[in-house]
Amino acid sequence: MSTTSPAAAPTVIGVPAPQEDADAIVALVAGVQEAQLNADPDAFLDAFREDAIWTTAHGKRLTGLPEISAFTRKVLPPQADAPVTATYTVDLILFIRPDIAAVKIRQRPTARDGGRFLDQIFHGQEDPSELMAAHPEAVPGTPTYVLAKDDGVWRIAAAQNTQVFDVETLAAG
């Protein structure tokens, strides 16, 4: 995508953790982005623990890898031809313990045909409410992942994907 450039390193806070763990977390999130871009359910599901819980941006709760898998295999493959995909940038990593991290992600909708960021239409608007209603595909997300490191591998234990409807946040970009 033409809009992607090397992302700034995320803010890392909490208990001390090796840089290699922060790098592995950024790589996991990049893998989620790549799986979404390629509509690849297997790659997407590799990011989850067997007992994970997931809440979609529309509020659907999924419990355990079998339920997450069934949902993903239903909704992700049709996205391969969708005109919109998204980028995922790790903004913040909070190491709660050396083997548990909360990760804040900036999810930006992008056009597959050239990769322009669709959420830019909201930037600088005093009240982007009408634009939000007219362009729901351009509304960004703000996922939070809780990751656990088991046997040296970081995986999603719990995640909440939330769309950004706060007008001040949208307008500020």
mmCIF file of C-alpha atoms in Angstrom:
data_model
loop_
_atom_site.group_PDB
_atom_site.id
_atom_site.type_symbol
_atom_site.label_atom_id
_atom_site.label_comp_id
_atom_site.label_asym_id
_atom_site.label_seq_id
_atom_site.Cartn_x
_atom_site.Cartn_y
_atom_site.Cartn_z
ATOM 1 C CA MET A 1 0.000 0.000 0.000
ATOM 2 C CA SER A 2 1.292 3.388 -0.850
ATOM 3 C CA THR A 3 0.080 4.926 2.412
ATOM 4 C CA THR A 4 2.176 2.720 4.617
ATOM 5 C CA SER A 5 5.542 3.939 5.733
ATOM 6 C CA PRO A 6 7.726 2.805 8.564
ATOM 7 C CA ALA A 7 5.621 3.367 11.659
ATOM 8 C CA ALA A 8 7.011 5.157 14.651
ATOM 9 C CA ALA A 9 7.994 2.815 17.442
ATOM 10 C CA PRO A 10 5.122 2.296 19.857
ATOM 11 C CA THR A 11 5.189 3.720 23.356
ATOM 12 C CA VAL A 12 6.150 0.919 25.749
ATOM 13 C CA ILE A 13 5.211 1.193 29.429
ATOM 14 C CA GLY A 14 4.697 -1.046 32.430
ATOM 15 C CA VAL A 15 7.060 -3.619 33.862
ATOM 16 C CA PRO A 16 10.435 -4.013 32.174
ATOM 17 C CA ALA A 17 10.404 -6.328 29.164
ATOM 18 C CA PRO A 18 12.985 -7.106 26.506
ATOM 19 C CA GLN A 19 12.871 -5.142 23.250
ATOM 20 C CA GLU A 20 12.490 -8.459 21.430
ATOM 21 C CA ASP A 21 9.076 -8.879 23.087
ATOM 22 C CA ALA A 22 7.928 -5.447 21.943
ATOM 23 C CA ASP A 23 9.203 -6.297 18.454
ATOM 24 C CA ALA A 24 7.370 -9.651 18.523
ATOM 25 C CA ILE A 25 4.129 -7.885 19.496
ATOM 26 C CA VAL A 26 4.497 -5.392 16.644
ATOM 27 C CA ALA A 27 5.137 -8.354 14.310
ATOM 28 C CA LEU A 28 2.014 -10.156 15.591
ATOM 29 C CA VAL A 29 -0.129 -7.096 14.842
ATOM 30 C CA ALA A 30 1.500 -6.773 11.404
ATOM 31 C CA GLY A 31 0.571 -10.415 10.834
ATOM 32 C CA VAL A 32 -3.055 -9.655 11.723
ATOM 33 C CA GLN A 33 -2.989 -6.772 9.212
ATOM 34 C CA GLU A 34 -1.508 -9.028 6.531
ATOM 35 C CA ALA A 35 -4.076 -11.755 7.222
ATOM 36 C CA GLN A 36 -6.878 -9.207 6.910
ATOM 37 C CA LEU A 37 -5.393 -7.754 3.712
ATOM 38 C CA ASN A 38 -5.114 -11.212 2.145
ATOM 39 C CA ALA A 39 -8.421 -12.443 3.629
ATOM 40 C CA ASP A 40 -6.494 -15.427 5.054
ATOM 41 C CA PRO A 41 -8.402 -17.010 7.954
ATOM 42 C CA ASP A 42 -5.621 -19.460 8.863
ATOM 43 C CA ALA A 43 -3.033 -16.707 9.256
ATOM 44 C CA PHE A 44 -5.518 -14.605 11.234
ATOM 45 C CA LEU A 45 -6.417 -17.469 13.570
ATOM 46 C CA ASP A 46 -2.741 -18.245 14.258
ATOM 47 C CA ALA A 47 -2.687 -15.059 16.348
ATOM 48 C CA PHE A 48 -5.146 -16.455 18.945
ATOM 49 C CA ARG A 49 -4.894 -18.638 22.007
ATOM 50 C CA GLU A 50 -7.258 -21.609 22.133
ATOM 51 C CA ASP A 51 -9.239 -19.990 24.994
ATOM 52 C CA ALA A 52 -9.315 -16.447 23.563
ATOM 53 C CA ILE A 53 -12.264 -14.100 23.695
ATOM 54 C CA TRP A 54 -12.915 -11.589 20.926
ATOM 55 C CA THR A 55 -15.440 -8.806 20.570
ATOM 56 C CA THR A 56 -15.896 -7.475 17.055
ATOM 57 C CA ALA A 57 -16.242 -3.783 16.209
ATOM 58 C CA HIS A 58 -20.001 -4.339 15.995
ATOM 59 C CA GLY A 59 -20.223 -5.900 19.455
ATOM 60 C CA LYS A 60 -20.374 -9.609 18.618
ATOM 61 C CA ARG A 61 -18.725 -11.629 21.394
ATOM 62 C CA LEU A 62 -16.834 -14.753 20.377
ATOM 63 C CA THR A 63 -15.499 -17.164 22.990
ATOM 64 C CA GLY A 64 -12.803 -19.745 22.288
ATOM 65 C CA LEU A 65 -10.878 -20.480 19.127
ATOM 66 C CA PRO A 66 -13.576 -22.763 17.621
ATOM 67 C CA GLU A 67 -16.157 -19.941 17.768
ATOM 68 C CA ILE A 68 -13.648 -17.321 16.578
ATOM 69 C CA SER A 69 -12.651 -19.673 13.761
ATOM 70 C CA ALA A 70 -16.214 -20.323 12.587
ATOM 71 C CA PHE A 71 -16.941 -16.583 12.490
ATOM 72 C CA THR A 72 -13.634 -15.725 10.793
ATOM 73 C CA ARG A 73 -14.004 -18.408 8.134
ATOM 74 C CA LYS A 74 -17.463 -17.035 7.335
ATOM 75 C CA VAL A 75 -16.665 -13.301 7.180
ATOM 76 C CA LEU A 76 -13.000 -12.967 6.187
ATOM 77 C CA PRO A 77 -12.754 -14.743 2.784
ATOM 78 C CA PRO A 78 -15.440 -12.542 1.152
ATOM 79 C CA GLN A 79 -13.302 -9.509 2.091
ATOM 80 C CA ALA A 80 -10.650 -10.486 -0.475
ATOM 81 C CA ASP A 81 -12.520 -8.542 -3.147
ATOM 82 C CA ALA A 82 -13.746 -5.709 -0.919
ATOM 83 C CA PRO A 83 -12.644 -2.217 -1.977
ATOM 84 C CA VAL A 84 -11.614 -1.380 1.609
ATOM 85 C CA THR A 85 -9.030 -2.966 3.889
ATOM 86 C CA ALA A 86 -7.160 -1.508 6.886
ATOM 87 C CA THR A 87 -3.757 -0.801 8.324
ATOM 88 C CA TYR A 88 -2.901 -1.681 11.928
ATOM 89 C CA THR A 89 -0.335 0.354 13.841
ATOM 90 C CA VAL A 90 0.720 -0.451 17.391
ATOM 91 C CA ASP A 91 0.495 2.799 19.355
ATOM 92 C CA LEU A 92 1.060 1.560 22.899
ATOM 93 C CA ILE A 93 2.230 -1.596 24.648
ATOM 94 C CA LEU A 94 1.590 -1.928 28.362
ATOM 95 C CA PHE A 95 3.537 -4.844 29.805
ATOM 96 C CA ILE A 96 1.333 -5.830 32.728
ATOM 97 C CA ARG A 97 3.735 -8.679 33.494
ATOM 98 C CA PRO A 98 6.669 -9.854 31.383
ATOM 99 C CA ASP A 99 4.337 -12.439 29.799
ATOM 100 C CA ILE A 100 1.093 -10.361 29.629
ATOM 101 C CA ALA A 101 0.661 -7.193 27.566
ATOM 102 C CA ALA A 102 -2.196 -4.862 26.697
ATOM 103 C CA VAL A 103 -1.778 -3.417 23.219
ATOM 104 C CA LYS A 104 -3.506 -0.332 21.805
ATOM 105 C CA ILE A 105 -3.790 -0.324 18.025
ATOM 106 C CA ARG A 106 -4.712 2.336 15.497
ATOM 107 C CA GLN A 107 -6.761 0.749 12.712
ATOM 108 C CA ARG A 108 -7.224 2.910 9.607
ATOM 109 C CA PRO A 109 -9.461 1.980 6.675
ATOM 110 C CA THR A 110 -7.652 2.129 3.342
ATOM 111 C CA ALA A 111 -8.685 1.768 -0.270
ATOM 112 C CA ARG A 112 -7.287 -1.342 -1.940
ATOM 113 C CA ASP A 113 -6.840 0.633 -5.171
ATOM 114 C CA GLY A 114 -3.909 2.782 -4.157
ATOM 115 C CA GLY A 115 -4.049 2.529 -0.393
ATOM 116 C CA ARG A 116 -5.263 6.016 0.482
ATOM 117 C CA PHE A 117 -6.501 6.430 4.045
ATOM 118 C CA LEU A 118 -10.277 6.797 3.956
ATOM 119 C CA ASP A 119 -10.526 8.357 7.426
ATOM 120 C CA GLN A 120 -8.798 11.512 6.183
ATOM 121 C CA ILE A 121 -12.201 12.891 5.165
ATOM 122 C CA PHE A 122 -12.932 13.470 8.865
ATOM 123 C CA HIS A 123 -9.718 15.333 9.682
ATOM 124 C CA GLY A 124 -10.193 19.008 10.396
ATOM 125 C CA GLN A 125 -13.996 18.812 10.310
ATOM 126 C CA GLU A 126 -15.741 20.710 13.092
ATOM 127 C CA ASP A 127 -18.501 18.097 13.193
ATOM 128 C CA PRO A 128 -17.893 15.008 11.055
ATOM 129 C CA SER A 129 -21.217 13.401 12.093
ATOM 130 C CA GLU A 130 -22.826 13.680 8.658
ATOM 131 C CA LEU A 131 -19.711 12.351 6.977
ATOM 132 C CA MET A 132 -19.697 9.393 9.387
ATOM 133 C CA ALA A 133 -23.245 8.488 8.364
ATOM 134 C CA ALA A 134 -22.480 8.927 4.669
ATOM 135 C CA HIS A 135 -19.143 7.050 4.757
ATOM 136 C CA PRO A 136 -19.273 4.273 7.396
ATOM 137 C CA GLU A 137 -16.489 2.444 5.540
ATOM 138 C CA ALA A 138 -14.144 5.326 6.427
ATOM 139 C CA VAL A 139 -14.648 5.124 10.198
ATOM 140 C CA PRO A 140 -11.405 3.936 11.830
ATOM 141 C CA GLY A 141 -11.037 1.435 14.642
ATOM 142 C CA THR A 142 -9.217 1.394 17.947
ATOM 143 C CA PRO A 143 -8.648 -2.239 18.912
ATOM 144 C CA THR A 144 -7.198 -3.320 22.223
ATOM 145 C CA TYR A 145 -5.513 -6.713 22.426
ATOM 146 C CA VAL A 146 -4.531 -8.472 25.631
ATOM 147 C CA LEU A 147 -1.674 -10.784 24.739
ATOM 148 C CA ALA A 148 -0.160 -13.689 26.629
ATOM 149 C CA LYS A 149 3.252 -15.187 25.988
ATOM 150 C CA ASP A 150 3.059 -18.968 26.188
ATOM 151 C CA ASP A 151 6.066 -21.138 25.369
ATOM 152 C CA GLY A 152 7.839 -18.100 23.925
ATOM 153 C CA VAL A 153 4.998 -17.115 21.557
ATOM 154 C CA TRP A 154 2.746 -14.057 21.916
ATOM 155 C CA ARG A 155 -0.941 -14.691 21.132
ATOM 156 C CA ILE A 156 -4.217 -12.849 21.598
ATOM 157 C CA ALA A 157 -5.950 -13.861 24.838
ATOM 158 C CA ALA A 158 -8.670 -11.212 24.636
ATOM 159 C CA ALA A 159 -9.478 -8.437 22.205
ATOM 160 C CA GLN A 160 -12.011 -5.681 21.744
ATOM 161 C CA ASN A 161 -12.266 -3.982 18.372
ATOM 162 C CA THR A 162 -14.094 -0.660 18.672
ATOM 163 C CA GLN A 163 -15.016 1.769 15.928
ATOM 164 C CA VAL A 164 -14.176 5.414 16.569
ATOM 165 C CA PHE A 165 -17.352 7.481 16.796
ATOM 166 C CA ASP A 166 -15.986 10.266 18.976
ATOM 167 C CA VAL A 167 -16.182 13.356 16.722
ATOM 168 C CA GLU A 168 -13.216 15.111 18.366
ATOM 169 C CA THR A 169 -10.981 12.075 17.820
ATOM 170 C CA LEU A 170 -12.103 11.739 14.192
ATOM 171 C CA ALA A 171 -11.634 15.411 13.446
ATOM 172 C CA ALA A 172 -8.168 15.458 15.019
ATOM 173 C CA GLY A 173 -7.005 12.430 13.047
#
